[in-house]
Tab-separated table of C-alpha atoms in Angstrom:
chain	number	residue	atom	x	y	z
A	1088	MET	CA	-112.416	-44.130	-6.129
A	1089	SER	CA	-114.643	-44.292	-3.079
A	1090	THR	CA	-114.367	-42.266	0.102
A	1091	LEU	CA	-113.390	-45.450	1.874
A	1092	ASN	CA	-110.301	-45.797	-0.274
A	1093	SER	CA	-109.415	-42.178	0.319
A	1094	TYR	CA	-109.703	-42.770	4.024
A	1095	ASP	CA	-107.421	-45.763	3.711
A	1096	ARG	CA	-104.871	-43.873	1.602
A	1097	TYR	CA	-104.533	-41.026	4.091
A	1098	HIS	CA	-105.214	-43.121	7.185
A	1099	ARG	CA	-101.832	-42.659	8.823
A	1100	GLN	CA	-102.079	-38.871	8.791
A	1101	ILE	CA	-105.811	-38.749	9.530
A	1102	ILE	CA	-105.273	-40.620	12.800
A	1103	LEU	CA	-102.994	-37.833	13.986
A	1104	PRO	CA	-105.226	-36.024	16.514
A	1105	GLU	CA	-104.091	-32.537	15.367
A	1106	PHE	CA	-104.684	-33.413	11.731
A	1107	GLY	CA	-107.773	-35.631	11.574
A	1108	GLU	CA	-110.377	-35.808	8.844
A	1109	ALA	CA	-110.759	-32.035	9.003
A	1110	GLY	CA	-107.104	-31.621	8.070
A	1111	GLN	CA	-107.498	-34.009	5.166
A	1112	GLN	CA	-110.508	-32.078	3.871
A	1113	LYS	CA	-108.540	-28.829	4.045
A	1114	LEU	CA	-105.759	-30.382	1.988
A	1115	LEU	CA	-108.206	-31.692	-0.595
A	1116	HIS	CA	-109.623	-28.204	-1.077
A	1117	ALA	CA	-106.229	-26.501	-1.215
A	1118	LYS	CA	-104.498	-25.223	-4.344
A	1119	VAL	CA	-100.724	-25.064	-4.274
A	1120	LEU	CA	-98.402	-23.813	-7.006
A	1121	VAL	CA	-94.859	-25.139	-7.037
A	1122	ALA	CA	-92.623	-22.772	-8.998
A	1123	GLY	CA	-89.580	-24.669	-10.171
A	1124	ALA	CA	-89.679	-28.473	-10.359
A	1125	GLY	CA	-86.016	-28.919	-9.483
A	1126	GLY	CA	-84.108	-29.937	-6.363
A	1127	LEU	CA	-86.548	-28.204	-4.004
A	1128	GLY	CA	-89.667	-28.561	-6.120
A	1129	CYS	CA	-89.411	-32.332	-6.642
A	1130	PRO	CA	-89.577	-33.455	-2.998
A	1131	ALA	CA	-92.132	-30.752	-2.224
A	1132	LEU	CA	-94.298	-32.003	-5.097
A	1133	GLN	CA	-93.927	-35.637	-4.098
A	1134	TYR	CA	-94.991	-35.093	-0.484
A	1135	LEU	CA	-97.803	-32.684	-1.330
A	1136	THR	CA	-99.143	-35.132	-3.906
A	1137	ALA	CA	-98.867	-38.044	-1.504
A	1138	ALA	CA	-100.533	-36.037	1.274
A	1139	GLY	CA	-103.537	-35.322	-0.956
A	1140	VAL	CA	-103.377	-31.593	-1.741
A	1141	GLY	CA	-106.374	-31.281	-4.077
A	1142	THR	CA	-104.883	-29.107	-6.807
A	1143	ILE	CA	-101.190	-28.771	-7.540
A	1144	GLY	CA	-99.726	-26.559	-10.238
A	1145	ILE	CA	-96.178	-27.120	-11.501
A	1146	ALA	CA	-94.479	-24.188	-13.238
A	1147	ASP	CA	-91.179	-24.970	-14.947
A	1148	HIS	CA	-89.976	-24.313	-18.483
A	1149	ASP	CA	-86.849	-26.473	-18.234
A	1150	VAL	CA	-86.156	-29.986	-19.480
A	1151	VAL	CA	-84.710	-32.836	-17.449
A	1152	THR	CA	-80.943	-33.269	-17.833
A	1153	LEU	CA	-78.648	-36.046	-16.653
A	1154	ASN	CA	-77.001	-33.839	-14.026
A	1155	ASN	CA	-80.425	-33.146	-12.467
A	1156	LEU	CA	-80.964	-36.756	-11.486
A	1157	HIS	CA	-78.685	-36.831	-8.424
A	1158	ARG	CA	-81.075	-34.508	-6.582
A	1159	GLN	CA	-84.319	-34.313	-8.572
A	1160	ILE	CA	-85.366	-37.835	-7.791
A	1161	LEU	CA	-88.873	-37.477	-9.156
A	1162	TYR	CA	-87.369	-38.031	-12.614
A	1163	ALA	CA	-85.879	-41.093	-14.263
A	1164	GLU	CA	-83.336	-41.549	-17.045
A	1165	LYS	CA	-86.138	-41.902	-19.598
A	1166	ASP	CA	-87.266	-38.343	-18.775
A	1167	ILE	CA	-84.023	-36.737	-19.952
A	1168	GLY	CA	-84.725	-34.128	-22.613
A	1169	PHE	CA	-88.424	-33.853	-21.750
A	1170	SER	CA	-90.319	-31.050	-20.007
A	1171	LYS	CA	-89.914	-31.135	-16.242
A	1172	ALA	CA	-93.432	-29.855	-15.607
A	1173	GLU	CA	-94.948	-32.500	-17.856
A	1174	ARG	CA	-92.794	-35.425	-16.693
A	1175	ALA	CA	-93.363	-34.435	-13.066
A	1176	ALA	CA	-97.128	-34.384	-13.679
A	1177	VAL	CA	-97.008	-37.896	-15.171
A	1178	ALA	CA	-94.985	-39.305	-12.264
A	1179	LEU	CA	-97.136	-37.570	-9.653
A	1180	ASN	CA	-100.333	-38.827	-11.261
A	1181	GLN	CA	-99.001	-42.345	-10.848
A	1182	LEU	CA	-98.443	-41.640	-7.174
A	1183	ASN	CA	-101.900	-40.156	-6.637
A	1184	SER	CA	-104.531	-40.190	-9.389
A	1185	GLN	CA	-107.202	-38.647	-7.160
A	1186	ILE	CA	-105.867	-35.120	-7.185
A	1187	LYS	CA	-105.597	-32.541	-9.944
A	1188	ILE	CA	-102.092	-31.861	-11.206
A	1189	ILE	CA	-101.624	-29.052	-13.700
A	1190	PRO	CA	-98.276	-28.680	-15.504
A	1191	TYR	CA	-97.318	-25.239	-16.806
A	1192	ASN	CA	-94.431	-25.775	-19.187
A	1193	GLN	CA	-93.584	-22.091	-19.372
A	1194	LYS	CA	-91.167	-19.591	-17.925
A	1195	LEU	CA	-92.673	-17.443	-15.197
A	1196	THR	CA	-92.523	-13.834	-16.330
A	1197	THR	CA	-94.104	-10.594	-15.171
A	1198	LYS	CA	-96.609	-11.072	-18.010
A	1199	ASN	CA	-97.989	-14.426	-16.848
A	1200	ALA	CA	-97.078	-14.549	-13.130
A	1201	LEU	CA	-99.999	-12.605	-11.677
A	1202	THR	CA	-102.626	-14.465	-13.701
A	1203	LEU	CA	-101.134	-17.823	-12.741
A	1204	LEU	CA	-100.531	-17.062	-9.056
A	1205	LYS	CA	-104.090	-15.814	-8.616
A	1206	GLU	CA	-105.323	-19.376	-9.216
A	1207	PHE	CA	-103.595	-20.748	-6.122
A	1208	ASP	CA	-103.735	-20.355	-2.327
A	1209	VAL	CA	-100.095	-21.040	-1.468
A	1210	ILE	CA	-97.035	-20.531	-3.662
A	1211	ILE	CA	-93.867	-22.557	-3.171
A	1212	ASP	CA	-90.687	-20.973	-4.485
A	1213	GLY	CA	-88.275	-23.651	-5.590
A	1214	THR	CA	-86.693	-21.633	-8.376
A	1215	ASP	CA	-82.961	-21.349	-8.893
A	1216	ASN	CA	-82.264	-17.694	-9.661
A	1217	PHE	CA	-82.711	-14.329	-7.997
A	1218	SER	CA	-84.619	-12.610	-10.781
A	1219	THR	CA	-87.445	-15.151	-10.604
A	1220	ARG	CA	-87.317	-15.241	-6.805
A	1221	TYR	CA	-87.709	-11.453	-6.504
A	1222	MET	CA	-90.460	-11.466	-9.090
A	1223	ILE	CA	-92.382	-14.215	-7.284
A	1224	ASN	CA	-91.897	-12.454	-3.955
A	1225	ASP	CA	-93.193	-9.138	-5.270
A	1226	ALA	CA	-96.117	-10.832	-7.019
A	1227	CYS	CA	-97.078	-12.627	-3.789
A	1228	VAL	CA	-96.912	-9.372	-1.801
A	1229	LEU	CA	-99.102	-7.659	-4.407
A	1230	LEU	CA	-101.630	-10.486	-4.497
A	1231	LYS	CA	-101.454	-11.164	-0.724
A	1232	LYS	CA	-100.541	-14.785	-1.425
A	1233	THR	CA	-98.590	-16.798	1.099
A	1234	LEU	CA	-95.149	-17.762	-0.160
A	1235	VAL	CA	-93.179	-20.710	1.158
A	1236	TYR	CA	-89.561	-19.839	0.524
A	1237	GLY	CA	-86.605	-22.197	0.386
A	1238	ALA	CA	-83.112	-21.920	-1.064
A	1239	VAL	CA	-79.924	-23.922	-0.902
A	1240	SER	CA	-76.236	-23.417	-1.467
A	1241	GLN	CA	-73.741	-26.236	-1.241
A	1242	PHE	CA	-74.342	-27.756	2.225
A	1243	GLU	CA	-76.654	-25.070	3.597
A	1244	GLY	CA	-80.309	-24.261	3.223
A	1245	GLN	CA	-82.750	-21.490	4.154
A	1246	LEU	CA	-86.455	-21.740	4.779
A	1247	SER	CA	-89.177	-19.224	5.584
A	1248	VAL	CA	-92.867	-18.495	5.183
A	1249	PHE	CA	-93.961	-15.088	3.933
A	1250	ARG	CA	-97.624	-14.919	4.821
A	1251	ASN	CA	-98.326	-11.587	3.110
A	1252	GLN	CA	-101.713	-11.268	4.778
A	1253	ARG	CA	-101.322	-8.957	7.754
A	1254	ASP	CA	-99.557	-5.706	8.632
A	1255	GLY	CA	-96.100	-6.588	9.880
A	1256	ASP	CA	-95.783	-9.718	7.778
A	1257	VAL	CA	-92.305	-9.734	6.282
A	1258	SER	CA	-91.346	-10.722	2.772
A	1259	TYR	CA	-88.065	-11.626	1.121
A	1260	ARG	CA	-87.461	-7.910	0.531
A	1261	ASP	CA	-87.265	-7.385	4.291
A	1262	MET	CA	-84.251	-9.678	4.381
A	1263	PHE	CA	-82.592	-8.665	1.140
A	1264	PRO	CA	-84.175	-5.445	-0.140
A	1265	ASP	CA	-82.263	-5.108	-3.361
A	1266	PRO	CA	-81.516	-8.098	-5.546
A	1267	PRO	CA	-77.928	-9.288	-5.436
A	1268	GLN	CA	-76.356	-9.590	-8.848
A	1269	GLU	CA	-76.688	-13.157	-10.087
A	1270	ALA	CA	-72.935	-13.212	-10.634
A	1271	ASP	CA	-72.218	-12.453	-6.957
A	1272	VAL	CA	-73.937	-15.480	-5.502
A	1273	LEU	CA	-73.143	-18.857	-6.925
A	1274	ASN	CA	-76.040	-21.161	-7.757
A	1275	CYS	CA	-76.061	-24.966	-7.724
A	1276	ASP	CA	-74.695	-25.157	-11.273
A	1277	GLU	CA	-71.597	-23.242	-10.248
A	1278	ALA	CA	-71.068	-23.972	-6.555
A	1279	GLY	CA	-72.364	-27.527	-6.446
A	1280	VAL	CA	-74.893	-29.081	-4.093
A	1281	LEU	CA	-75.326	-32.446	-2.451
A	1282	GLY	CA	-78.614	-34.045	-3.519
A	1283	THR	CA	-79.972	-34.555	-0.014
A	1284	MET	CA	-79.652	-30.828	0.759
A	1285	PRO	CA	-82.520	-29.597	-1.472
A	1286	GLY	CA	-84.187	-32.887	-0.581
A	1287	MET	CA	-84.342	-31.818	3.055
A	1288	ILE	CA	-85.300	-28.195	2.463
A	1289	GLY	CA	-87.873	-29.136	-0.201
A	1290	THR	CA	-89.410	-31.656	2.194
A	1291	MET	CA	-89.527	-29.009	4.911
A	1292	MET	CA	-91.213	-26.632	2.449
A	1293	ALA	CA	-93.891	-29.282	1.936
A	1294	SER	CA	-94.248	-29.613	5.733
A	1295	GLU	CA	-94.680	-25.855	6.148
A	1296	THR	CA	-97.265	-25.843	3.356
A	1297	ILE	CA	-99.250	-28.667	4.971
A	1298	LYS	CA	-99.043	-26.899	8.344
A	1299	LEU	CA	-100.284	-23.646	6.806
A	1300	ILE	CA	-103.211	-25.306	5.073
A	1301	THR	CA	-104.310	-27.433	8.009
A	1302	GLY	CA	-103.451	-24.876	10.687
A	1303	ILE	CA	-101.341	-27.214	12.778
A	1304	GLY	CA	-98.138	-26.366	14.603
A	1305	ASP	CA	-96.058	-23.206	14.520
A	1306	SER	CA	-95.344	-21.816	11.110
A	1307	LEU	CA	-92.100	-20.115	10.071
A	1308	ILE	CA	-93.998	-16.880	9.452
A	1309	ASN	CA	-91.634	-13.936	10.067
A	1310	GLN	CA	-88.814	-16.347	10.817
A	1311	LEU	CA	-85.867	-17.680	8.909
A	1312	LEU	CA	-84.607	-21.184	9.533
A	1313	THR	CA	-81.188	-22.201	8.306
A	1314	TYR	CA	-79.771	-25.694	8.232
A	1315	ASN	CA	-76.169	-26.704	7.810
A	1316	MET	CA	-75.794	-30.311	6.792
A	1317	LEU	CA	-72.079	-30.553	7.569
A	1318	ASN	CA	-72.390	-29.729	11.249
A	1319	ASN	CA	-76.086	-30.546	11.713
A	1320	GLN	CA	-76.818	-27.051	12.977
A	1321	PHE	CA	-80.238	-25.465	12.739
A	1322	TYR	CA	-80.382	-21.712	13.314
A	1323	GLN	CA	-83.667	-19.874	13.630
A	1324	LEU	CA	-83.988	-16.104	13.435
A	1325	ASN	CA	-86.784	-13.612	13.837
A	1326	LEU	CA	-87.320	-11.358	10.847
A	1327	SER	CA	-88.661	-7.842	11.118
A	1328	PRO	CA	-90.130	-5.487	8.567
A	1329	ALA	CA	-87.644	-3.059	7.068
A	1330	LYS	CA	-89.925	-0.147	6.331
A	1331	HIS	CA	-87.986	1.656	3.651
A	1332	ASP	CA	-87.271	-1.605	1.856
A	1333	ARG	CA	-90.948	-1.913	1.057
A	1334	SER	CA	-90.507	0.858	-1.476
A	1335	PHE	CA	-88.760	-1.616	-3.761
A	1336	ILE	CA	-91.935	-3.596	-4.198
A	1337	PRO	CA	-94.165	-2.429	-7.040
A	1338	GLU	CA	-97.331	-0.859	-5.684
A	1339	ASN	CA	-99.742	-2.212	-8.248
A	1340	GLU	CA	-100.015	-4.609	-11.168
A	1341	ALA	CA	-99.217	-1.963	-13.761
A	1342	GLU	CA	-95.968	-1.154	-11.960
A	1343	PHE	CA	-95.156	-4.843	-11.583
A	1344	LEU	CA	-95.496	-5.370	-15.321
A	1345	LYS	CA	-92.944	-2.625	-15.953
A	1346	ILE	CA	-90.164	-4.180	-13.896
A	1347	ASN	CA	-87.503	-6.098	-15.729
A	1348	TYR	CA	-86.407	-8.557	-13.054
A	1349	GLU	CA	-83.695	-10.126	-15.147
A	1350	TRP	CA	-82.211	-6.739	-15.718
A	1351	LEU	CA	-82.394	-6.009	-12.008
A	1352	CYS	CA	-80.198	-9.008	-11.273
A	1353	SER	CA	-77.679	-8.691	-14.049
A	1354	THR	CA	-74.635	-6.498	-14.227
A	1355	ALA	CA	-74.368	-6.868	-17.979
A	1356	THR	CA	-76.308	-3.752	-18.860
A	1357	VAL	CA	-74.705	-1.390	-16.347
A	1358	GLU	CA	-72.282	0.972	-17.946
A	1359	GLU	CA	-69.116	1.578	-15.980
A	1360	ILE	CA	-67.162	4.769	-16.293
A	1361	ASP	CA	-63.384	4.756	-15.799
A	1362	ILE	CA	-61.488	7.315	-13.741
A	1363	PRO	CA	-60.212	9.576	-16.595
A	1364	SER	CA	-63.718	9.780	-18.110
A	1365	PHE	CA	-65.177	10.387	-14.674
A	1366	ASN	CA	-62.744	13.282	-14.091
A	1367	ASN	CA	-63.870	14.834	-17.369
A	1368	PHE	CA	-67.466	14.547	-16.239
A	1369	ILE	CA	-67.072	16.088	-12.768
A	1370	ASP	CA	-67.215	19.737	-13.902
A	1371	LYS	CA	-70.139	19.247	-16.233
A	1372	ASN	CA	-73.595	20.638	-15.597
A	1373	ASN	CA	-76.700	18.506	-15.437
A	1374	LEU	CA	-74.777	15.835	-13.523
A	1375	ASP	CA	-75.619	14.151	-10.207
A	1376	VAL	CA	-72.909	12.079	-8.550
A	1377	ILE	CA	-74.395	9.747	-5.957
A	1378	ASP	CA	-72.489	8.228	-3.030
A	1379	VAL	CA	-74.416	5.010	-2.359
A	1380	ARG	CA	-72.291	3.961	0.626
A	1381	GLU	CA	-73.642	3.889	4.168
A	1382	PRO	CA	-73.423	7.288	5.953
A	1383	ASN	CA	-70.439	6.365	8.120
A	1384	GLU	CA	-68.218	4.820	5.460
A	1385	LEU	CA	-64.771	6.274	4.898
A	1386	PRO	CA	-63.080	7.901	3.092
A	1387	GLY	CA	-65.290	10.974	2.981
A	1388	VAL	CA	-65.591	12.723	-0.360
A	1389	ASP	CA	-65.543	16.522	-0.591
A	1390	GLU	CA	-63.493	16.944	-3.773
A	1391	PHE	CA	-66.587	17.138	-5.946
A	1392	PRO	CA	-70.292	17.705	-5.303
A	1393	ASN	CA	-72.133	14.500	-4.477
A	1394	ILE	CA	-75.440	13.398	-3.073
A	1395	LYS	CA	-75.410	10.790	-0.316
A	1396	ILE	CA	-78.104	8.138	-0.719
A	1397	PRO	CA	-77.248	4.689	0.685
A	1398	LEU	CA	-77.981	1.836	-1.699
A	1399	ASN	CA	-80.897	0.489	0.308
A	1400	GLN	CA	-82.633	3.893	0.259
A	1401	LEU	CA	-82.032	4.661	-3.368
A	1402	ALA	CA	-85.398	3.571	-4.725
A	1403	SER	CA	-87.352	5.608	-2.193
A	1404	HIS	CA	-85.128	8.692	-2.630
A	1405	SER	CA	-84.859	8.641	-6.402
A	1406	ALA	CA	-86.824	11.909	-6.611
A	1407	GLU	CA	-83.738	13.705	-5.265
A	1408	ILE	CA	-81.950	12.885	-8.488
A	1409	LYS	CA	-82.777	15.623	-10.940
A	1410	SER	CA	-79.983	15.758	-13.511
A	1411	GLY	CA	-79.897	14.056	-16.872
A	1412	THR	CA	-76.637	12.246	-16.174
A	1413	VAL	CA	-76.087	10.209	-13.038
A	1414	ILE	CA	-72.883	8.565	-11.797
A	1415	THR	CA	-73.040	6.300	-8.781
A	1416	PHE	CA	-70.035	5.385	-6.695
A	1417	CYS	CA	-69.261	3.236	-3.669
A	1418	GLN	CA	-66.096	1.857	-2.107
A	1419	THR	CA	-64.959	-0.442	-4.914
A	1420	GLY	CA	-67.526	-0.144	-7.673
A	1421	LYS	CA	-69.719	-3.117	-6.915
A	1422	ARG	CA	-72.596	-1.676	-4.934
A	1423	SER	CA	-72.622	1.313	-7.270
A	1424	LYS	CA	-73.261	-1.141	-10.108
A	1425	ALA	CA	-76.291	-2.470	-8.266
A	1426	ALA	CA	-77.323	1.129	-7.608
A	1427	ALA	CA	-77.018	2.009	-11.286
A	1428	THR	CA	-79.193	-0.992	-12.104
A	1429	ILE	CA	-81.859	0.157	-9.658
A	1430	LEU	CA	-81.764	3.665	-11.134
A	1431	LYS	CA	-81.944	2.328	-14.679
A	1432	ASN	CA	-84.978	0.391	-13.629
A	1433	ILE	CA	-86.580	3.568	-12.331
A	1434	PHE	CA	-85.492	6.074	-14.985
A	1435	GLY	CA	-85.191	3.785	-17.984
A	1436	THR	CA	-83.684	5.728	-20.867
A	1437	ASP	CA	-84.648	9.153	-19.449
A	1438	LYS	CA	-81.237	9.525	-17.831
A	1439	LYS	CA	-77.703	8.415	-18.661
A	1440	ILE	CA	-76.605	6.305	-15.727
A	1441	TYR	CA	-73.053	5.174	-14.985
A	1442	SER	CA	-71.227	3.434	-12.174
A	1443	LEU	CA	-67.696	4.552	-11.214
A	1444	LYS	CA	-65.360	1.680	-12.021
A	1445	GLY	CA	-63.050	0.725	-9.146
A	1446	GLY	CA	-64.995	2.910	-6.736
A	1447	ILE	CA	-63.847	5.853	-4.668
A	1448	LEU	CA	-60.837	3.935	-3.339
A	1449	GLU	CA	-59.346	3.716	-6.834
A	1450	TRP	CA	-60.262	7.318	-7.538
A	1451	LYS	CA	-58.532	8.554	-4.359
A	1452	LYS	CA	-55.501	6.465	-5.225
A	1453	SER	CA	-55.315	8.096	-8.664
A	1454	LYS	CA	-55.213	11.521	-7.002
A	1455	LEU	CA	-52.204	10.753	-4.761
B	175	MET	CA	-69.220	-11.979	21.595
B	176	GLN	CA	-69.908	-14.742	19.141
B	177	ILE	CA	-70.070	-14.310	15.387
B	178	TYR	CA	-71.687	-16.874	13.144
B	179	LEU	CA	-71.088	-16.749	9.433
B	180	PHE	CA	-73.162	-18.509	6.805
B	181	GLY	CA	-72.799	-19.501	3.181
B	182	ARG	CA	-69.995	-17.955	1.195
B	183	LEU	CA	-69.000	-15.690	4.094
B	184	THR	CA	-67.406	-18.700	5.771
B	185	GLU	CA	-65.169	-19.072	2.729
B	186	ILE	CA	-64.160	-15.430	2.979
B	187	ALA	CA	-63.432	-15.360	6.690
B	188	GLY	CA	-63.200	-18.978	7.773
B	189	ASN	CA	-65.419	-20.418	10.428
B	190	ALA	CA	-63.563	-19.219	13.504
B	191	ALA	CA	-64.911	-16.630	15.898
B	192	LEU	CA	-63.567	-13.384	14.555
B	193	ILE	CA	-63.694	-10.264	16.630
B	194	SER	CA	-64.542	-10.140	20.290
B	195	ASP	CA	-64.937	-6.420	20.848
B	196	ALA	CA	-67.190	-4.020	19.022
B	197	ALA	CA	-69.575	-1.572	20.620
B	198	ASP	CA	-72.218	-1.874	17.944
B	199	THR	CA	-72.981	-3.601	14.650
B	200	ASP	CA	-71.753	-0.699	12.496
B	201	THR	CA	-68.356	-0.838	14.206
B	202	LEU	CA	-68.247	-4.598	13.922
B	203	ILE	CA	-69.100	-4.551	10.228
B	204	LYS	CA	-66.552	-1.845	9.513
B	205	LYS	CA	-63.871	-3.917	11.256
B	206	LEU	CA	-64.844	-7.057	9.408
B	207	HIS	CA	-64.775	-5.251	6.084
B	208	THR	CA	-61.291	-3.967	6.841
B	209	ILE	CA	-59.991	-7.417	7.708
B	210	TYR	CA	-61.917	-9.178	4.918
B	211	PRO	CA	-62.405	-6.737	2.027
B	212	ALA	CA	-64.311	-9.388	0.053
B	213	MET	CA	-66.988	-9.213	2.727
B	214	ALA	CA	-67.656	-5.572	1.859
B	215	GLU	CA	-68.705	-6.707	-1.594
B	216	SER	CA	-71.057	-9.372	-0.311
B	217	THR	CA	-74.758	-9.055	0.329
B	218	TYR	CA	-75.868	-10.288	3.733
B	219	VAL	CA	-78.355	-9.672	6.491
B	220	ILE	CA	-77.264	-9.065	10.093
B	221	ALA	CA	-78.917	-10.717	13.085
B	222	VAL	CA	-78.187	-9.924	16.728
B	223	ASP	CA	-79.318	-12.491	19.275
B	224	LYS	CA	-81.425	-14.214	16.636
B	225	GLN	CA	-83.215	-11.038	15.597
B	226	VAL	CA	-82.574	-9.558	12.165
B	227	VAL	CA	-81.625	-5.886	12.543
B	228	HIS	CA	-81.884	-3.146	9.942
B	229	SER	CA	-80.029	-0.358	11.729
B	230	ASN	CA	-77.029	0.060	14.007
B	231	THR	CA	-77.490	-2.064	17.116
B	232	LEU	CA	-75.582	-2.035	20.388
B	233	LEU	CA	-73.565	-5.140	21.216
B	234	ASN	CA	-72.228	-6.540	24.461
B	235	GLU	CA	-69.894	-9.379	25.389
B	236	HIS	CA	-72.777	-11.867	25.342
B	237	SER	CA	-74.132	-10.827	21.949
B	238	VAL	CA	-74.438	-13.426	19.231
B	239	VAL	CA	-74.136	-11.893	15.778
B	240	ALA	CA	-75.018	-13.825	12.629
B	241	LEU	CA	-74.299	-12.723	9.077
B	242	LEU	CA	-76.389	-14.506	6.469
B	243	PRO	CA	-76.043	-14.117	2.713
B	244	PRO	CA	-78.874	-14.891	0.301
B	245	PHE	CA	-78.955	-18.235	-1.507
B	246	SER	CA	-80.437	-18.656	-4.951
B	247	GLY	CA	-80.086	-22.418	-5.449
B	248	GLY	CA	-83.127	-24.581	-5.941
């Protein structure tokens, strides 16, 4: 197709003074990876394709299902049962045959993420689970790739840009240092979502990506924007680096490859210890009991030796844990589970790691 | 003082303004956790006057505190 046709296709954005032909050229030379071709990924893909981003990668290992169609409006009924990445590529090619669209019908894992992400300039995270989100975040920090982040829950959405280029640039870990357990935060499958919600956030993710590439406007770098559809409220916050939280991010590719992100976000593998077993343990040697609560949390514990390391400092202070058996505790046994997961991730099978079931509140109650 | 809750936290505590007096964020959080124990088990980030804070922060009667949980949905 000739340049003239290209000019015609993008005419309405080229005539924007801030955008112009220079902006169009920047888009044509840009490479964007959309991770997750679901509720957020679909609208992002559609607008980026329409706008003329030169190379677009689509990473998704899922197939289209009937209950996707209310929000993933890139797909049609005939696509049900087929690969999302591949069906999305077909539909997007029909929208714009002049750009390069590359489907990756594979699950993003630590093994393939770095190689794939290296091929692109901007990464869009439209995935639907914490383990993949944390992995993508850490990979982008390692590779210094800009990450456009979006997430939704029911009638609310979040949006941010993690530039990962300069000192002081924040990443997802500066908001939420340690991964929540998947079970603690409901996803769209469990909590429900109205189709227009990811539609809006995904469209805004495409806008932020276009702004980043063309250099127009103010980006959401180091800011978090939230939108509530029910009351039409936008809320914009400034993010700041949380220094110690950086220690969660693997320092190099070899370390990244070692992290089991699914494990990090699942409670399934954490062994809980009940109060009678815990009481048997207390007098044993080669045992470290760790209080992972914040310093000021009550009740205080002086009935047995314990080391105080708040959950968010655990990874950076793991060297203080010397014994072969470790029991973590918190107020009710939930944070200590997350703590045990973090420690398992660090120590692997070198130490036996347990979390006190019911937490210190239950333990104190049993002593009354 | 105004307190804004987001996501699942609104289900735990409702959408109403909650506590009007707390000298700092640690005190506020401790009070909230006492009133709404489910909140103590939730992950969230704290913002004071639209700035995310990572350590105890002084509050005054004009402070606007927001508590935002992570979302995973895509």
